[in-house]
CSV table of C-alpha atoms in Angstrom, one decimal:
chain,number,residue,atom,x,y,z
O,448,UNK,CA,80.5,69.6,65.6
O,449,UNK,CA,81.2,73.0,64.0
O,450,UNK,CA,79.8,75.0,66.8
O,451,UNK,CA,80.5,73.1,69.8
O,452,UNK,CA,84.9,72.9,69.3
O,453,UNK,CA,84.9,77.0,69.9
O,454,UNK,CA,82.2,76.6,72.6
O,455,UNK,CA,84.3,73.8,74.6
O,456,UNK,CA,87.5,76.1,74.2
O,457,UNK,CA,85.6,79.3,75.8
O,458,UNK,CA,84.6,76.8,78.5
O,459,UNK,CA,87.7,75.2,79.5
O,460,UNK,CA,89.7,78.9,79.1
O,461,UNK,CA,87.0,80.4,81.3
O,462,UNK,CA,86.8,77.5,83.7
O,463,UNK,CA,90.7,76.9,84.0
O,464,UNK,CA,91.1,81.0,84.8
O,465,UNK,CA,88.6,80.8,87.6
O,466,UNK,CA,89.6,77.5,89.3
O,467,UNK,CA,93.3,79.4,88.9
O,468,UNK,CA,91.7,82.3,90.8
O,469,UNK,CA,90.0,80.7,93.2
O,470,UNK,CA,93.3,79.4,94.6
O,471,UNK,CA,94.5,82.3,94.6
O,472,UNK,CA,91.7,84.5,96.7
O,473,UNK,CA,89.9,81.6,98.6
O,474,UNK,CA,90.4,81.2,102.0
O,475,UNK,CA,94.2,79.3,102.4
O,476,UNK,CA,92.3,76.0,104.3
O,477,UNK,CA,89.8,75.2,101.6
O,478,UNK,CA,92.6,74.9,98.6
O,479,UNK,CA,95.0,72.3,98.6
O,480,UNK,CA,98.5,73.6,99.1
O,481,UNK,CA,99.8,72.9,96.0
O,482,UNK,CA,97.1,73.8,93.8
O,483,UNK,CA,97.4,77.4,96.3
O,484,UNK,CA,101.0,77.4,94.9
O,485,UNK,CA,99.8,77.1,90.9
O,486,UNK,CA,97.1,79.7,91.8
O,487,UNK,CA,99.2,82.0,93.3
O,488,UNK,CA,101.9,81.7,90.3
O,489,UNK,CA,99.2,81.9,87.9
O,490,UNK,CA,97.2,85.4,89.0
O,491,UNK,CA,100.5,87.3,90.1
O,492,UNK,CA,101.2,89.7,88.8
O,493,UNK,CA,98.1,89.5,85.8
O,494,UNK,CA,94.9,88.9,87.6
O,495,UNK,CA,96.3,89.8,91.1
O,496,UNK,CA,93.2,90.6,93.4
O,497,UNK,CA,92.4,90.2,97.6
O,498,UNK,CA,88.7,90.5,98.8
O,499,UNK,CA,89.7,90.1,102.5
O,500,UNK,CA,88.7,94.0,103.4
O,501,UNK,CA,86.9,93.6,106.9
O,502,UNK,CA,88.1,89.8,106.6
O,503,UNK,CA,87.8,87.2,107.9
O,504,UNK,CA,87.2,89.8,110.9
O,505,UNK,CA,87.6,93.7,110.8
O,506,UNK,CA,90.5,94.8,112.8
O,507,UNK,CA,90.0,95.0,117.1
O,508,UNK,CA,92.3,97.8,116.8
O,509,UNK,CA,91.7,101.4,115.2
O,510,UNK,CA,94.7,102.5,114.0
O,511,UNK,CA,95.7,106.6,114.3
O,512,UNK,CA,99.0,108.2,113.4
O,513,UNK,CA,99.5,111.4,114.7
O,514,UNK,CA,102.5,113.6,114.8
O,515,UNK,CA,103.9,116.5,116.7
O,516,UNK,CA,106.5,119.4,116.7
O,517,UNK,CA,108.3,121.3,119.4
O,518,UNK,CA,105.5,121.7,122.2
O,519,UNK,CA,102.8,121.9,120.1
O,520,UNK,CA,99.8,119.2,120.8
O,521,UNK,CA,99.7,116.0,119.4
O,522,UNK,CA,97.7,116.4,115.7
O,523,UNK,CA,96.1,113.9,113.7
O,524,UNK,CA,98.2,113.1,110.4
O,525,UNK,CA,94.3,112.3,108.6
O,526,UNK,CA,92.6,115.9,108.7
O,527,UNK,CA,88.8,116.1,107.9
O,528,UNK,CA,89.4,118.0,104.4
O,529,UNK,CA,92.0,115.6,103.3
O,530,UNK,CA,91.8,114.0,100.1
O,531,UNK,CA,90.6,110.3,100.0
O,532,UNK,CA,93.3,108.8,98.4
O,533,UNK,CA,95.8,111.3,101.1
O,534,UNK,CA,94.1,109.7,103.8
O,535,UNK,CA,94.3,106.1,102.7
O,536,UNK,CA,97.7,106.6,102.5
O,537,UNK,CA,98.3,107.8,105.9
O,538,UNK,CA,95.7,105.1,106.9
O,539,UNK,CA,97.7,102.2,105.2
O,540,UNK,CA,100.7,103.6,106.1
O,541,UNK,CA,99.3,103.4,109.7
O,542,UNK,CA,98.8,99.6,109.4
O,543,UNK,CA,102.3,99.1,107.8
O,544,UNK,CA,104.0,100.4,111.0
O,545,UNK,CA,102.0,99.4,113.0
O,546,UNK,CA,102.6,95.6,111.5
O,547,UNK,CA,106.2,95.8,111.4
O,548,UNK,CA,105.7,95.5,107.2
O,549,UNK,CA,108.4,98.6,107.4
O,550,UNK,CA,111.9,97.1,107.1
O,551,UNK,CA,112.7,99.7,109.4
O,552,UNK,CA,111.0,102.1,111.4
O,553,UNK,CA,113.3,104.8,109.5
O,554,UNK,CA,112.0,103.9,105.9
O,555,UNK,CA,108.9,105.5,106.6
O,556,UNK,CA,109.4,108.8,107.8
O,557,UNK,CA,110.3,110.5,104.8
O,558,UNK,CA,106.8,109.7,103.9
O,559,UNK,CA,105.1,110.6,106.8
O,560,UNK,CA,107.3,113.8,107.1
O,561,UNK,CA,105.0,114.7,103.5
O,562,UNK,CA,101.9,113.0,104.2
O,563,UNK,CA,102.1,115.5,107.6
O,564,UNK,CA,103.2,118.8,105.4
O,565,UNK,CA,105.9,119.7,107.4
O,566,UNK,CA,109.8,119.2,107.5
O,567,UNK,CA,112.6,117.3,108.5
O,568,UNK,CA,114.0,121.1,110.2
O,569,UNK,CA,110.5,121.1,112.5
O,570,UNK,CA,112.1,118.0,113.6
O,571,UNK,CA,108.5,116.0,114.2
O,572,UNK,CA,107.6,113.4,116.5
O,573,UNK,CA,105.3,111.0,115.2
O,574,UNK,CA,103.5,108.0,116.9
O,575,UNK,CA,100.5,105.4,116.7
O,576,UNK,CA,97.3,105.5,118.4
O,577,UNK,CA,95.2,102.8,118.4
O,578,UNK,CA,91.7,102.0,120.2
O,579,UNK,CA,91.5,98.0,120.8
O,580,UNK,CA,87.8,96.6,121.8
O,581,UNK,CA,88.0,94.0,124.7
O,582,UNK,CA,84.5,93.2,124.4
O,583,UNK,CA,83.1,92.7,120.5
O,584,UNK,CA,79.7,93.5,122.2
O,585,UNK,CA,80.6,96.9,123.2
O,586,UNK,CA,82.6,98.1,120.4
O,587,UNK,CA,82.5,101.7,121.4
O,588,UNK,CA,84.4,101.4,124.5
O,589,UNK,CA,87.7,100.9,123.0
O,590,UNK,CA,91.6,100.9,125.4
O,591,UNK,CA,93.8,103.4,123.5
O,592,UNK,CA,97.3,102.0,123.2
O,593,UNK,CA,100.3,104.3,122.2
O,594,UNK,CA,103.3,103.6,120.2
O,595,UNK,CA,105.5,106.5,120.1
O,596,UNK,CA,107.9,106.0,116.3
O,597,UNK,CA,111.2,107.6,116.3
O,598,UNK,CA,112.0,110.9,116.8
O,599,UNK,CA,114.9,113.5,118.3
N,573,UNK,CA,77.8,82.1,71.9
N,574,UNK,CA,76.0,85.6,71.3
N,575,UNK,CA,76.8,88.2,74.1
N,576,UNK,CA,74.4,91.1,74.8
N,577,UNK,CA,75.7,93.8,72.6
N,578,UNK,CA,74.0,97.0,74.1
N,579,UNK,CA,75.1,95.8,77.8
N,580,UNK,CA,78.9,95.2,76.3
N,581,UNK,CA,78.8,98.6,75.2
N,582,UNK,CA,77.7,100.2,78.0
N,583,UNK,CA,80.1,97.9,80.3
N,584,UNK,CA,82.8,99.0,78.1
N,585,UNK,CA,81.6,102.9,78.5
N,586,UNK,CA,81.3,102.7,81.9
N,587,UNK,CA,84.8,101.1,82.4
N,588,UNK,CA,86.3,103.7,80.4
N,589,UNK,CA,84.4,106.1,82.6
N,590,UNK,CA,85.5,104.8,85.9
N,591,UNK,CA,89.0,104.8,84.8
N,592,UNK,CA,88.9,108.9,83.3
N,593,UNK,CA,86.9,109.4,86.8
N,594,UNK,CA,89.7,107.9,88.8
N,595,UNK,CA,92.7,109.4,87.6
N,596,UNK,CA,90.7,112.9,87.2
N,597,UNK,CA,90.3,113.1,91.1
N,598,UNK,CA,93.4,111.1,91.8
N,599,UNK,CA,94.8,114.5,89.9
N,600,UNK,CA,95.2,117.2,93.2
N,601,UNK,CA,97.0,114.5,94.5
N,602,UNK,CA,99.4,112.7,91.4
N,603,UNK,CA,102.8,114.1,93.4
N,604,UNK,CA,102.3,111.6,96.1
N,605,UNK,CA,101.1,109.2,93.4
N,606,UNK,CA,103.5,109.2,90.4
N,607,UNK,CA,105.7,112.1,90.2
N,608,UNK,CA,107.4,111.7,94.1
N,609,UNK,CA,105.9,108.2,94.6
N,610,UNK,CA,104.8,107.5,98.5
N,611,UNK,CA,104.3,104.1,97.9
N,612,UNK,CA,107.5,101.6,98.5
N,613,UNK,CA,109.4,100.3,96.4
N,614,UNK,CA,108.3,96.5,95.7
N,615,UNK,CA,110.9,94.3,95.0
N,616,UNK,CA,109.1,91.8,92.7
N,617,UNK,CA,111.0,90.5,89.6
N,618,UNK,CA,109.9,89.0,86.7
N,619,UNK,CA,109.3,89.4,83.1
N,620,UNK,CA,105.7,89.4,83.7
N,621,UNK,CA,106.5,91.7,86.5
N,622,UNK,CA,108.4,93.9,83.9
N,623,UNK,CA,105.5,93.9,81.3
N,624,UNK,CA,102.4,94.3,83.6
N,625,UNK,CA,104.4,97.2,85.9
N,626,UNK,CA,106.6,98.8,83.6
N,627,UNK,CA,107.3,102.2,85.3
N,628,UNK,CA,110.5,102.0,87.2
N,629,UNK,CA,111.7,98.6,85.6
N,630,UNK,CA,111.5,98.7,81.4
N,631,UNK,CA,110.3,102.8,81.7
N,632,UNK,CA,112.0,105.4,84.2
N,633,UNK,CA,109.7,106.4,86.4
N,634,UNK,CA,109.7,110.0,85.1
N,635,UNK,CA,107.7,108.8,82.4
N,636,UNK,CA,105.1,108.6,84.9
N,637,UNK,CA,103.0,112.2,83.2
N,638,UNK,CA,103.5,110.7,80.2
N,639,UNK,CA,101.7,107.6,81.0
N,640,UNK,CA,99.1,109.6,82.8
N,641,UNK,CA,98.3,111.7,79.9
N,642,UNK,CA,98.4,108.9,77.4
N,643,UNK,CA,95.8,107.0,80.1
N,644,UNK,CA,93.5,110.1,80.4
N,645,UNK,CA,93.6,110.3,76.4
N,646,UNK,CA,92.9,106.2,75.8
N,647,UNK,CA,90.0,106.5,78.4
N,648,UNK,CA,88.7,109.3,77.0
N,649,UNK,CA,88.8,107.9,73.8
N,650,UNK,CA,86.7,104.9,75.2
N,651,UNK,CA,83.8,106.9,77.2
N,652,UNK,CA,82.8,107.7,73.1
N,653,UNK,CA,84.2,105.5,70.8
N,654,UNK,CA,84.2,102.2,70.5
N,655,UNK,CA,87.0,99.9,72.2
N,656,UNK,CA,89.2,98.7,70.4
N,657,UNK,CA,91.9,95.6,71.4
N,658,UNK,CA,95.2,98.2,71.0
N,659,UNK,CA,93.6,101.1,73.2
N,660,UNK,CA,92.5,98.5,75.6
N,661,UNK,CA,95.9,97.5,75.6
N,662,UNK,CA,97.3,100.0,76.0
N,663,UNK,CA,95.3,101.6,78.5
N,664,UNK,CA,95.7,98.1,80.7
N,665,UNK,CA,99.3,98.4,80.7
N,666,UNK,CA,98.9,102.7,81.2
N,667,UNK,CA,96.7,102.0,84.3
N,668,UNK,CA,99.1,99.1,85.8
N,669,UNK,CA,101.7,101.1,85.7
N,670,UNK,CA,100.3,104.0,88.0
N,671,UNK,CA,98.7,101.8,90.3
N,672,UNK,CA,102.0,99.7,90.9
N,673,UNK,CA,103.8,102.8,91.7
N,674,UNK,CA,100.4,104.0,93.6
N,675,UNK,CA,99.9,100.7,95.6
N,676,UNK,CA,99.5,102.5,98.7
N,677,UNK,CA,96.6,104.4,97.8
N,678,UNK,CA,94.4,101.3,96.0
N,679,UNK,CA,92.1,99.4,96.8
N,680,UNK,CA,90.1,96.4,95.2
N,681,UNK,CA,88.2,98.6,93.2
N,682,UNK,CA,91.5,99.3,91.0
N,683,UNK,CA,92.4,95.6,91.2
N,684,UNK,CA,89.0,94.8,90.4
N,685,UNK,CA,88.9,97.2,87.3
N,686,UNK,CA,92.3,96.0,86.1
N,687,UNK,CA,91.2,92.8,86.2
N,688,UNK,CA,88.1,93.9,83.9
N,689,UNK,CA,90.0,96.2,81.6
N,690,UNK,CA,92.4,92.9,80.8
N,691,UNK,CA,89.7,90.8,79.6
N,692,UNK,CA,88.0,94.0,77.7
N,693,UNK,CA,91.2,93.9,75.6
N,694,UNK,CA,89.4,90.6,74.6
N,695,UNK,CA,85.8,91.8,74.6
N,696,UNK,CA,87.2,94.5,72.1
N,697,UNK,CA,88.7,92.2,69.7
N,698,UNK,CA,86.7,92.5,66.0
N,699,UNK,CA,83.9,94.1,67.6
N,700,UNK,CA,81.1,93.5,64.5
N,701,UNK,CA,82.9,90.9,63.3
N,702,UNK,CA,81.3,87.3,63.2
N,703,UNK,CA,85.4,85.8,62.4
N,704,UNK,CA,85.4,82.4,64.7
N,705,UNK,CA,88.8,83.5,66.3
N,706,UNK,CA,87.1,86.8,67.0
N,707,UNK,CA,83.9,85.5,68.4
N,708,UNK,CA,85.3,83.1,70.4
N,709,UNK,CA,88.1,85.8,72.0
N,710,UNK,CA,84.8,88.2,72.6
N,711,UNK,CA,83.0,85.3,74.5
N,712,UNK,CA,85.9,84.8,76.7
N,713,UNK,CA,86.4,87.8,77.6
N,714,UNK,CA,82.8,88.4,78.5
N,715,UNK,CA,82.4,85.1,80.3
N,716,UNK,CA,85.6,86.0,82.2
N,717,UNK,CA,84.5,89.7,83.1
N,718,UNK,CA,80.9,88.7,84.1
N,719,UNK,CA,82.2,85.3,86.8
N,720,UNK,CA,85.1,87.7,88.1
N,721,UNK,CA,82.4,89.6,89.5
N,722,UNK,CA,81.0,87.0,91.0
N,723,UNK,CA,84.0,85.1,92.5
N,724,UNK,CA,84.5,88.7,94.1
N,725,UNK,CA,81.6,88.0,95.9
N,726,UNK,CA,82.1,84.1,96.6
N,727,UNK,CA,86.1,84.9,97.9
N,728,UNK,CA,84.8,88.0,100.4
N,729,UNK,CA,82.2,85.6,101.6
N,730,UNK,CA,83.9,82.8,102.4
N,731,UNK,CA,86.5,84.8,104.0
N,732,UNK,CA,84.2,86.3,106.1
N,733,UNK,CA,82.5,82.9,107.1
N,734,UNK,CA,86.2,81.6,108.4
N,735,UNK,CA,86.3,84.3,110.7
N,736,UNK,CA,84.5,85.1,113.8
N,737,UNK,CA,83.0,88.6,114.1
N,738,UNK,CA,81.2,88.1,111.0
N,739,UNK,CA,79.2,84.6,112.0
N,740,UNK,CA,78.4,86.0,115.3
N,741,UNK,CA,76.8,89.5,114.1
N,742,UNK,CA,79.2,91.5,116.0
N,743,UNK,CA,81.3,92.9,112.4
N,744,UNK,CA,79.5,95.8,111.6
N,745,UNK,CA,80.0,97.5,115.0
N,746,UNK,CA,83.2,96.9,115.0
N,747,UNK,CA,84.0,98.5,111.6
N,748,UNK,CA,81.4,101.3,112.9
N,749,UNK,CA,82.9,102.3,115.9
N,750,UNK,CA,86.6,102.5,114.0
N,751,UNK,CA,87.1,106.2,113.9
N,752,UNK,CA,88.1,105.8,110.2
N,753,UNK,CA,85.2,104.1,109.1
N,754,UNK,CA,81.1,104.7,110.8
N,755,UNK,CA,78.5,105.1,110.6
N,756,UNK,CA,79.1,105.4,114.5
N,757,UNK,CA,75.7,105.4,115.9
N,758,UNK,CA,75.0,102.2,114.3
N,759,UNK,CA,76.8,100.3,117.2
N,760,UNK,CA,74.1,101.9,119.8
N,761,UNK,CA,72.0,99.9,118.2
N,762,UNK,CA,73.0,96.5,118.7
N,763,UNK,CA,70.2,94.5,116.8
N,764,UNK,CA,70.3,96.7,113.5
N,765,UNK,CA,74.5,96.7,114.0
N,766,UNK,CA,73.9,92.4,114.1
N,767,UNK,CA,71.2,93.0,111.4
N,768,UNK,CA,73.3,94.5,108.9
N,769,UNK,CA,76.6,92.4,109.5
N,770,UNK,CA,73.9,89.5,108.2
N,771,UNK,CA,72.2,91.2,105.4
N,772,UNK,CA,75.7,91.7,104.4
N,773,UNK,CA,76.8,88.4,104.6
N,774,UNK,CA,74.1,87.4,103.0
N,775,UNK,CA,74.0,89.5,100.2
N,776,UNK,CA,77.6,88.8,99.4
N,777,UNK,CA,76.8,85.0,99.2
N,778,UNK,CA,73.7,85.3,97.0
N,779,UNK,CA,74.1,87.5,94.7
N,780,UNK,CA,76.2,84.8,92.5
N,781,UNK,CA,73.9,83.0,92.6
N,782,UNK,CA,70.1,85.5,92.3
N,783,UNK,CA,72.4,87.4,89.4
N,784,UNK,CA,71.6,84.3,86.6
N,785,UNK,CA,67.8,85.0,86.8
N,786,UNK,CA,65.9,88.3,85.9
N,787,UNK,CA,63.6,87.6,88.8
N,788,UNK,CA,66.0,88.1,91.4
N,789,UNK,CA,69.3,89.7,89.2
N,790,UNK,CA,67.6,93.2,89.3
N,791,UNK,CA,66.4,93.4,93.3
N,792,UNK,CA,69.8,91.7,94.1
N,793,UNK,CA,71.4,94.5,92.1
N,794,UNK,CA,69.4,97.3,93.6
N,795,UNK,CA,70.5,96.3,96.8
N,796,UNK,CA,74.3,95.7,95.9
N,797,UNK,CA,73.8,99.7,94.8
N,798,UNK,CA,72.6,100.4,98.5
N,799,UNK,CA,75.6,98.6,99.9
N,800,UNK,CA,78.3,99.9,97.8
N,801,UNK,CA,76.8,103.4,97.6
N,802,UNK,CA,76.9,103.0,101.9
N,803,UNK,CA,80.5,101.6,101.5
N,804,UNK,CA,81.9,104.5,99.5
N,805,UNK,CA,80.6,107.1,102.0
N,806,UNK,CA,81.4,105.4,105.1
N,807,UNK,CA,84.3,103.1,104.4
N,808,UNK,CA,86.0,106.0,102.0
N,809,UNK,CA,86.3,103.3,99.2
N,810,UNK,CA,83.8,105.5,96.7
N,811,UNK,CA,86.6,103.9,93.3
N,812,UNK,CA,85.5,100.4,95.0
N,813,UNK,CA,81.8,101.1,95.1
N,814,UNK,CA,81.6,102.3,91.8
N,815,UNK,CA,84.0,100.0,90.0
N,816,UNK,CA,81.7,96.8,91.4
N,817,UNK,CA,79.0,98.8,90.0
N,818,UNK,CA,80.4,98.9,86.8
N,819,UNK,CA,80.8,95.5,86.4
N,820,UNK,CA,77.1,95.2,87.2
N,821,UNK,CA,76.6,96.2,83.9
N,822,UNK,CA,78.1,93.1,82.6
N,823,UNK,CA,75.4,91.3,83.7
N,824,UNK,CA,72.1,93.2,82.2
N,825,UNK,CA,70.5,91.7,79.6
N,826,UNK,CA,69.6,93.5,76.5
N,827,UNK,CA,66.4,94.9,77.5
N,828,UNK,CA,67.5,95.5,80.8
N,829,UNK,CA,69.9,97.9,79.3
N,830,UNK,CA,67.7,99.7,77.1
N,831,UNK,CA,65.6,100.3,80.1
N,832,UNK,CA,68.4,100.8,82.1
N,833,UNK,CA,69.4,104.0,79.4
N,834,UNK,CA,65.7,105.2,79.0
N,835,UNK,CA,65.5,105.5,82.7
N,836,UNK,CA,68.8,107.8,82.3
N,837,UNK,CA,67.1,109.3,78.9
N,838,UNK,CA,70.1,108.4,77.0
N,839,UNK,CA,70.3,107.3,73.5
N,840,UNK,CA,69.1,104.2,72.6
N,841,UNK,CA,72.2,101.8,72.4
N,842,UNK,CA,73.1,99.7,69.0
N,843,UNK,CA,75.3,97.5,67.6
N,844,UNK,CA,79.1,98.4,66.9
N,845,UNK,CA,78.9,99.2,63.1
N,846,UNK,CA,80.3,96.5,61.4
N,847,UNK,CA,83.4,97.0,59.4
C-alpha cells in the first residue's frame, strides 16, 4: 500500500492535466461543449498551446503585404535577408488584416510603418496581395486578389 | 516510479539550450520584441493572467531588459548546472513574460517549450533526493513533459483528419506553392506532393504510439528529425523544429542517451550528486 498511494496520485494528476488539455486543443466536434468550456478555463493562460498550423487545411490564399511611397513601385514588406522572427511578424500581421482581427484598419499602421523601415513623412501606401488556388490540384496557378489598406 | 536520470539531464540541458538559443537570435531584433513591442496589446485579465504575463500588468514594461538579461543568465545557468525548482521558476515566468509581449512573433515551438519549462520546475524539485513529496513531484513532471509531446502530435493529427486537403493528399502542394513557405517544385510533382502530405499524416498519428517501444521509438524519431529539420527550413519555424526535438529527449531511455552522447563524444552523463 506504501508504494501504490504516490503512484495513484502521479496518475490521476497526470491523467486529469491531459484530459484538461485535450479539451482544450482537440478538434471543437469531438469534445463535449462543456467539458471544451473547463478545458479551455483550465490551460489558459498556464498550459495555453494550438497545433492547428496547416490545419485542419493550409490556407487557399497566400497572403503578401506590400507597401509603397510617392511613385515608387510596389515593394514587398518581407525582404529575402529579413530576420525570421521580422518576417513572421509582417507574415502574421498579414493574416491579422487580412481577417479583420485589427479593431481597425488604423491600429496597425504604426506597425507596419516599422516593420517597412520608413516613416509616417514618406507618407506610404500599403496593401494585401494574396494568391487564392481555385483548383487544390493545381496549386501553382493561383488568382491574385488585391486589398489596398489605407493610405493619403 | 524511477525516471531515466541521464535522459532528464540532458532534457533539462537541452531546454535550457533552446531557450539561451532563442532569445540569443531573437537579440538583432528585441526592439520590435520587448523594448517598442509590435505585438498588440491583449486585453486578457486575470490573476493568473497577472502572474503567468507579468510585463505590462504587475511589471512596467520597461522592465522588459531586465527580464531579458535575468532570462539569458537563468538559462545559462541551466545549459551547465543542474536545474533547480527556483531558477526554473524563475526562468518560466522570465520567458512568459517576453513571449506575451512578443506574441506576434511565436510560434508553437515557444508554447510548446513553455509548456515543458513549467513542468521542469517540477522535474527539478530535490533532484538526488529519494523524499516521497519530491519523488512523486519529479514523476509528474516527467510523465507530464514526456505525454505533452505526444498530445502535440495526437491534436495536429486529428485536426488535420477534420479537414479536407489533408485526407485527400492535396496539403503539401498547397503549403508548397505559398510563396512564404516551399519547397516549390514539390507541387510539379503531384504523386510525391500527395506522398508526403501522407507520410506526414501518418507520422504525426504514430509516433504516440511507435515512441513507447525501442523497436520503433528510435526510426520514428529519426524521421520526426527529417520532418522538423524540413519544417524549420521551409516553413521558417527552425524554434519549432528544434523545440519538438528537445522534447524528444524526454523520451530516450538510459542507454539510448549514453549512446546518444557517445555518438556526439560528449561526456558520459551521471546522476545529479546527491545532497
Amino acid at each position: 500500500m506504501g508504494n501504490k498511494l504516490p503512484r495513484l496520485l502521479v496518475i490521476s494528476i497526470v491523467a486529469i492535466h491531459l484530459l484538461m488539455l485535450a479539451a482544450y486543443t482537440f478538434p471543437e466536434r469531438m469534445v463535449p461543449e462543456r467539458l471544451r468550456f473547463w478545458g479551455q478555463w483550465y490551460a489558459r493562460p498556464l498550459f495555453h498551446q494550438q497545433w492547428k498550423l496547416f490545419a485542419p487545411d493550409p490556407p487557399t490564399c497566400s497572403c503578401t503585404l506590400e507597401w509603397q511611397s510617392g511613385s515608387a513601385d510596389w515593394t514587398p514588406m518581407a525582404t529575402d535577408g529579413m530576420h525570421y522572427l521580422e518576417r513572421r511578424m509582417v507574415y502574421d500581421h498579414c493574416l491579422w488584416l487580412a481577417e479583420g482581427y485589427f479593431g481597425a484598419e488604423w491600429e496597425a499602421r504604426p506597425a507596419l510603418i516599422r516593420l517597412a523601415d520608413t516613416d509616417e513623412a514618406a507618407a506610404p501606401r500599403f496593401r494585401i496581395v494574396q494568391g487564392c488556388i481555385a483548383d487544390p490540384k493545381q496549386p501553382a496557378q493561383r488568382e491574385d486578389r488585391i486589398i489596398l489598406l489605407y493610405g493619403p | 516510479m524511477s525516471i531515466p536520470t541521464a535522459s532528464v539531464l540532458l532534457f533539462q540541458r537541452a531546454l535550457h539550450g533552446w531557450v539561451l538559443l532563442f532569445l540569443l537570435t531573437a537579440l538583432p531584433v528585441m526592439d520590435m520584441l520587448w523594448l517598442e513591442p509590435l505585438s498588440p496589446h491583449l486585453p486578457y485579465a486575470g490573476w493568473r493572467y497577472d502572474l503567468v504575463h507579468p510585463l505590462g500588468r504587475i511589471l512596467p514594461s520597461t522592465a522588459a531588459p531586465w527580464v531579458l538579461v535575468l532570462a539569458l543568465g537563468l538559462s545559462l545557468r541551466g545549459l551547465f548546472k543542474p536545474s533547480r525548482w527556483w531558477s526554473a521558476l524563475l526562468l518560466w515566468v522570465c520567458f512568459n513574460g517576453l513571449m506575451h509581449l512578443a506574441f506576434m512573433a511565436s510560434s508553437g515551438g515557444q508554447q510548446l517549450v513553455a509548456n515543458l519549462m513549467l513542468w521542469n520546475i517540477l522535474l527539478s524539485v530535490g533532484q538526488g533526493r529519494q523524499a516521497p513529496v519530491a519523488a512523486m513531484a519529479r514523476a509528474t513532471g516527467f510523465w507530464i513533459i514526456r505525454l505533452q509531446l505526444l498530445l502535440a502530435y495526437v491534436a495536429t493529427g486529428l485536426h488535420k483528419l477534420s479537414g479536407m486537403h489533408w485526407p485527400q493528399g492535396t496539403a503539401m502542394g498547397l503549403v508548397a506553392t505559398d510563396p512564404a513557405f516551399g519547397p516549390p517544385w514539390i507541387a510539379a510533382m503531384p504523386a510525391l506532393s500527395m506522398a508526403i502530405t501522407w507520410a506526414v499524416l501518418l507520422f504525426q498519428l504514430t509516433f504516440p504510439l511507435a515512441v513507447w517501444w525501442r523497436r520503433t521509438r528510435v526510426p520514428w524519431m529519426l524521421a520526426g528529425v527529417l520532418f522538423h529539420l524540413g519544417t524549420a527550413w521551409w516553413l521558417g519555424i527552425p524554434e519549432m523544429a528544434f523545440a519538438f526535438l528537445v522534447a524528444y529527449l524526454s523520451w530516450l531511455s538510459g542507454e539510448e542517451t549514453q549512446a546518444l552522447l557517445q555518438t556526439m563524444r560528449w561526456p558520459r552523463a551521471t546522476s545529479a550528486p546527491a545532497r
